[in-house]
């Protein structure tokens, strides 16, 4: 399988982390963030929005959207729970990640780290940081008394939520008010299969 990616993208990191936990082989194809390589007619055939991650699972068969990719990698491993209710709970947290975490923590990080906090984006950045704090509070409350988001083992929900939350400080969102999230980050990093985003 071939992963088209930006190495510093949290969405692409989720896929590498899932592959590491699932112990499945894959190859990496780095795309440029600013060279137009994700907007060529050839790449748009693979990923119609011109986005990464995109995972070529077989010649001509490409998956986009990280939740779908994580499901494809995780099914058949302990990353995807056995019981329907737990599967539904994993989907709940993956929807939360897409709808609540990406527009806040991921955008705060992108505008801070990659755009250098442009003055004209100050209001958007402040909104993204505030939204990130709300997302982290919900995660922190849920993690009280729990080791992982669903059940007692890491699932693709943990993989998805770990990516941008553990980099919150890169968007200047302080993690100190969220001790259960910080403890869960420590737990995730201590798992034998863990890989960091920056190698
Ligand atoms: N919902 C998608 C979001 C993917 C996404 O936003 N990818 C970014 C990199 S993190 C991208 O390719 N941006 C380039 C663009 O939108 O032109 C997912 O979870 O995979």
CSV table of C-alpha atoms and ligand atoms in Angstrom, one decimal:
chain,number,residue,atom,x,y,z
A,1,UNK,CA,0.0,0.0,0.0
A,2,UNK,CA,1.2,3.5,-0.8
A,3,UNK,CA,0.5,6.5,1.5
A,4,UNK,CA,0.5,9.9,-0.2
A,5,UNK,CA,1.3,12.3,2.5
A,6,UNK,CA,2.8,15.5,3.9
A,7,UNK,CA,5.1,14.2,6.6
A,8,UNK,CA,4.3,17.1,9.1
A,9,UNK,CA,0.5,16.7,8.6
A,10,UNK,CA,-1.4,15.4,11.7
A,11,UNK,CA,-3.9,13.7,9.4
A,12,UNK,CA,-1.1,11.8,7.7
A,13,UNK,CA,0.6,11.0,11.0
A,14,UNK,CA,-2.6,9.3,12.1
A,15,UNK,CA,-2.2,6.9,9.2
A,16,UNK,CA,1.5,6.1,10.0
A,17,UNK,CA,0.6,5.6,13.7
A,18,UNK,CA,-2.2,3.2,12.8
A,19,UNK,CA,0.1,1.3,10.5
A,20,UNK,CA,2.7,1.1,13.3
A,21,UNK,CA,0.1,-0.3,15.8
A,22,UNK,CA,-1.4,-2.7,13.2
A,23,UNK,CA,2.2,-3.8,12.3
A,24,UNK,CA,1.3,-3.6,8.6
A,25,UNK,CA,3.8,-2.7,5.9
A,26,UNK,CA,3.3,0.3,3.6
A,27,UNK,CA,5.4,2.8,1.5
A,28,UNK,CA,5.4,6.5,1.8
A,29,UNK,CA,5.1,9.0,-1.1
A,30,UNK,CA,5.9,12.5,0.1
A,31,UNK,CA,3.9,15.3,-1.6
A,32,UNK,CA,4.8,19.0,-1.5
A,33,UNK,CA,2.7,21.3,0.6
A,34,UNK,CA,3.4,24.3,-1.7
A,35,UNK,CA,4.5,22.9,-5.1
A,36,UNK,CA,1.0,22.2,-6.5
A,37,UNK,CA,1.7,18.4,-6.6
A,38,UNK,CA,-1.6,17.6,-4.8
A,39,UNK,CA,-3.6,19.7,-7.4
A,40,UNK,CA,-2.4,18.1,-10.6
A,41,UNK,CA,-5.1,16.3,-12.8
A,42,UNK,CA,-3.4,13.0,-12.0
A,43,UNK,CA,-3.5,13.5,-8.2
A,44,UNK,CA,-7.1,14.9,-8.3
A,45,UNK,CA,-8.1,11.6,-9.9
A,46,UNK,CA,-6.9,9.8,-6.7
A,47,UNK,CA,-8.1,12.5,-4.2
A,48,UNK,CA,-10.8,14.7,-5.7
A,49,UNK,CA,-10.2,17.5,-3.1
A,50,UNK,CA,-6.5,17.4,-3.7
A,51,UNK,CA,-5.8,16.4,-0.1
A,52,UNK,CA,-3.7,14.0,1.8
A,53,UNK,CA,-3.7,11.5,3.3
A,54,UNK,CA,-4.6,9.2,0.4
A,55,UNK,CA,-3.9,5.5,0.6
A,56,UNK,CA,-3.5,3.4,-2.5
A,57,UNK,CA,-4.7,0.0,-1.2
A,58,UNK,CA,-4.4,-1.7,-4.6
A,59,UNK,CA,-3.6,-0.5,-8.1
A,60,UNK,CA,-6.3,2.0,-8.9
A,61,UNK,CA,-8.1,1.7,-5.5
A,62,UNK,CA,-7.5,4.7,-3.4
A,63,UNK,CA,-9.0,5.7,0.0
A,64,UNK,CA,-9.2,9.3,1.2
A,65,UNK,CA,-10.4,10.8,4.5
A,66,UNK,CA,-8.4,9.6,7.5
A,67,UNK,CA,-11.3,7.9,9.4
A,68,UNK,CA,-11.9,5.6,6.4
A,69,UNK,CA,-8.2,4.9,6.1
A,70,UNK,CA,-7.9,4.2,9.8
A,71,UNK,CA,-10.8,1.8,9.7
A,72,UNK,CA,-9.2,0.0,6.7
A,73,UNK,CA,-5.9,-0.4,8.6
A,74,UNK,CA,-7.4,-1.2,12.0
A,75,UNK,CA,-10.1,-3.7,11.1
A,76,UNK,CA,-9.0,-7.2,12.1
A,77,UNK,CA,-6.6,-5.8,14.8
A,78,UNK,CA,-7.2,-4.8,18.4
A,79,UNK,CA,-7.5,-1.2,17.1
A,80,UNK,CA,-11.1,-2.0,16.0
A,81,UNK,CA,-13.2,-3.4,18.8
A,82,UNK,CA,-15.3,-6.5,18.4
A,83,UNK,CA,-18.6,-5.4,19.8
A,84,UNK,CA,-21.1,-3.2,17.9
A,85,UNK,CA,-21.6,-0.7,20.8
A,86,UNK,CA,-17.9,-0.2,21.1
A,87,UNK,CA,-17.5,0.1,17.3
A,88,UNK,CA,-20.3,2.8,17.4
A,89,UNK,CA,-18.4,4.6,20.2
A,90,UNK,CA,-15.2,4.6,18.2
A,91,UNK,CA,-17.2,6.1,15.3
A,92,UNK,CA,-18.6,8.8,17.7
A,93,UNK,CA,-15.1,9.9,18.7
A,94,UNK,CA,-13.9,9.8,15.1
A,95,UNK,CA,-16.7,12.1,14.1
A,96,UNK,CA,-15.8,14.4,17.0
A,97,UNK,CA,-12.3,14.4,15.8
A,98,UNK,CA,-13.3,15.5,12.3
A,99,UNK,CA,-15.9,18.0,13.3
A,100,UNK,CA,-14.6,19.5,16.5
A,101,UNK,CA,-10.8,18.9,16.6
A,102,UNK,CA,-9.8,19.5,13.0
A,103,UNK,CA,-11.4,23.0,12.7
A,104,UNK,CA,-9.8,24.0,16.1
A,105,UNK,CA,-6.6,22.4,17.2
A,106,UNK,CA,-5.5,21.5,13.7
A,107,UNK,CA,-6.3,25.0,12.3
A,108,UNK,CA,-4.6,26.7,15.3
A,109,UNK,CA,-1.5,24.7,14.7
A,110,UNK,CA,-1.6,25.2,10.9
A,111,UNK,CA,-2.0,29.0,11.2
A,112,UNK,CA,0.6,29.3,14.0
A,113,UNK,CA,3.3,26.9,12.9
A,114,UNK,CA,3.0,26.9,9.1
A,115,UNK,CA,1.5,30.4,8.4
A,116,UNK,CA,3.4,32.2,11.2
A,117,UNK,CA,0.3,33.7,12.8
A,118,UNK,CA,-0.5,36.4,10.1
A,119,UNK,CA,-2.1,39.5,11.7
A,120,UNK,CA,-5.1,39.4,9.4
A,121,UNK,CA,-5.9,35.9,10.7
A,122,UNK,CA,-5.8,36.9,14.4
A,123,UNK,CA,-9.5,36.6,15.0
A,124,UNK,CA,-9.6,33.2,13.2
A,125,UNK,CA,-6.6,32.0,15.2
A,126,UNK,CA,-8.2,33.1,18.5
A,127,UNK,CA,-11.5,31.3,17.6
A,128,UNK,CA,-9.6,28.1,16.7
A,129,UNK,CA,-7.7,28.2,20.0
A,130,UNK,CA,-10.9,28.7,22.0
A,131,UNK,CA,-12.6,25.9,20.2
A,132,UNK,CA,-9.5,23.7,20.8
A,133,UNK,CA,-9.9,24.4,24.6
A,134,UNK,CA,-13.5,23.3,24.4
A,135,UNK,CA,-12.6,20.1,22.6
A,136,UNK,CA,-9.8,19.3,25.1
A,137,UNK,CA,-12.2,19.9,28.0
A,138,UNK,CA,-14.7,17.4,26.5
A,139,UNK,CA,-11.8,14.9,26.0
A,140,UNK,CA,-10.5,15.5,29.5
A,141,UNK,CA,-13.9,14.9,31.1
A,142,UNK,CA,-14.4,11.7,29.1
A,143,UNK,CA,-10.9,10.3,30.1
A,144,UNK,CA,-11.5,10.8,33.8
A,145,UNK,CA,-11.2,7.2,35.2
A,146,UNK,CA,-10.5,5.7,31.7
A,147,UNK,CA,-7.2,4.6,30.1
A,148,UNK,CA,-8.5,5.0,26.5
A,149,UNK,CA,-11.4,6.5,24.7
A,150,UNK,CA,-13.3,3.3,24.2
A,151,UNK,CA,-12.8,0.1,26.2
A,152,UNK,CA,-9.5,-0.8,27.9
A,153,UNK,CA,-7.3,-0.9,24.8
A,154,UNK,CA,-6.2,1.7,22.3
A,155,UNK,CA,-8.5,1.9,19.2
A,156,UNK,CA,-8.4,4.0,16.0
A,157,UNK,CA,-10.3,6.6,18.0
A,158,UNK,CA,-7.3,7.1,20.2
A,159,UNK,CA,-5.0,7.2,17.2
A,160,UNK,CA,-7.2,9.8,15.5
A,161,UNK,CA,-7.5,12.0,18.6
A,162,UNK,CA,-3.9,11.7,19.7
A,163,UNK,CA,-2.6,13.3,16.5
A,164,UNK,CA,-3.6,16.9,16.9
A,165,UNK,CA,-4.2,17.0,20.6
A,166,UNK,CA,-0.6,16.0,21.5
A,167,UNK,CA,0.6,18.9,19.3
A,168,UNK,CA,-1.8,21.5,20.8
A,169,UNK,CA,1.2,23.6,22.0
A,170,UNK,CA,2.3,24.0,18.4
A,171,UNK,CA,-0.9,26.0,18.0
A,172,UNK,CA,-0.3,27.8,21.3
A,173,UNK,CA,-3.0,25.9,23.1
A,174,UNK,CA,-1.8,25.0,26.7
A,175,UNK,CA,-2.5,21.4,27.7
A,176,UNK,CA,-1.9,22.1,31.5
A,177,UNK,CA,-5.6,22.5,32.3
A,178,UNK,CA,-6.3,19.0,30.9
A,179,UNK,CA,-4.4,16.5,33.1
A,180,UNK,CA,-6.4,13.4,32.0
A,181,UNK,CA,-5.5,14.2,28.3
A,182,UNK,CA,-1.8,14.7,29.3
A,183,UNK,CA,-1.8,11.3,31.2
A,184,UNK,CA,-3.4,9.6,28.1
A,185,UNK,CA,-0.7,11.2,25.8
A,186,UNK,CA,1.9,9.7,28.1
A,187,UNK,CA,0.2,6.3,28.0
A,188,UNK,CA,-0.1,6.4,24.2
A,189,UNK,CA,3.6,7.4,23.8
A,190,UNK,CA,4.6,4.5,26.1
A,191,UNK,CA,2.9,1.8,23.9
A,192,UNK,CA,5.6,-0.4,22.3
A,193,UNK,CA,4.3,0.3,18.8
A,194,UNK,CA,4.3,4.0,19.2
A,195,UNK,CA,6.0,6.2,16.5
A,196,UNK,CA,6.5,10.0,16.9
A,197,UNK,CA,5.3,12.4,14.2
A,198,UNK,CA,8.8,13.9,13.8
A,199,UNK,CA,11.4,11.3,13.2
B,1,LIG,N1,-10.9,15.2,6.5
B,1,LIG,C1,-9.6,14.9,6.0
B,1,LIG,C2,-8.8,16.2,6.0
B,1,LIG,C3,-7.5,16.1,5.1
B,1,LIG,C4,-6.8,17.4,5.1
B,1,LIG,O1,-7.3,18.5,5.4
B,1,LIG,N2,-5.5,17.3,4.6
B,1,LIG,C5,-4.7,18.5,4.5
B,1,LIG,C6,-3.3,18.2,5.1
B,1,LIG,S1,-3.5,18.0,6.8
B,1,LIG,C7,-4.5,18.8,3.0
B,1,LIG,O2,-4.3,17.9,2.2
B,1,LIG,N3,-4.5,20.1,2.7
B,1,LIG,C8,-4.2,20.6,1.4
B,1,LIG,C9,-5.4,21.2,0.7
B,1,LIG,O3,-6.5,21.2,1.3
B,1,LIG,O4,-5.3,21.7,-0.4
B,1,LIG,C10,-8.9,13.8,6.7
B,1,LIG,O5,-9.2,13.5,7.9
B,1,LIG,O6,-8.1,13.0,6.0
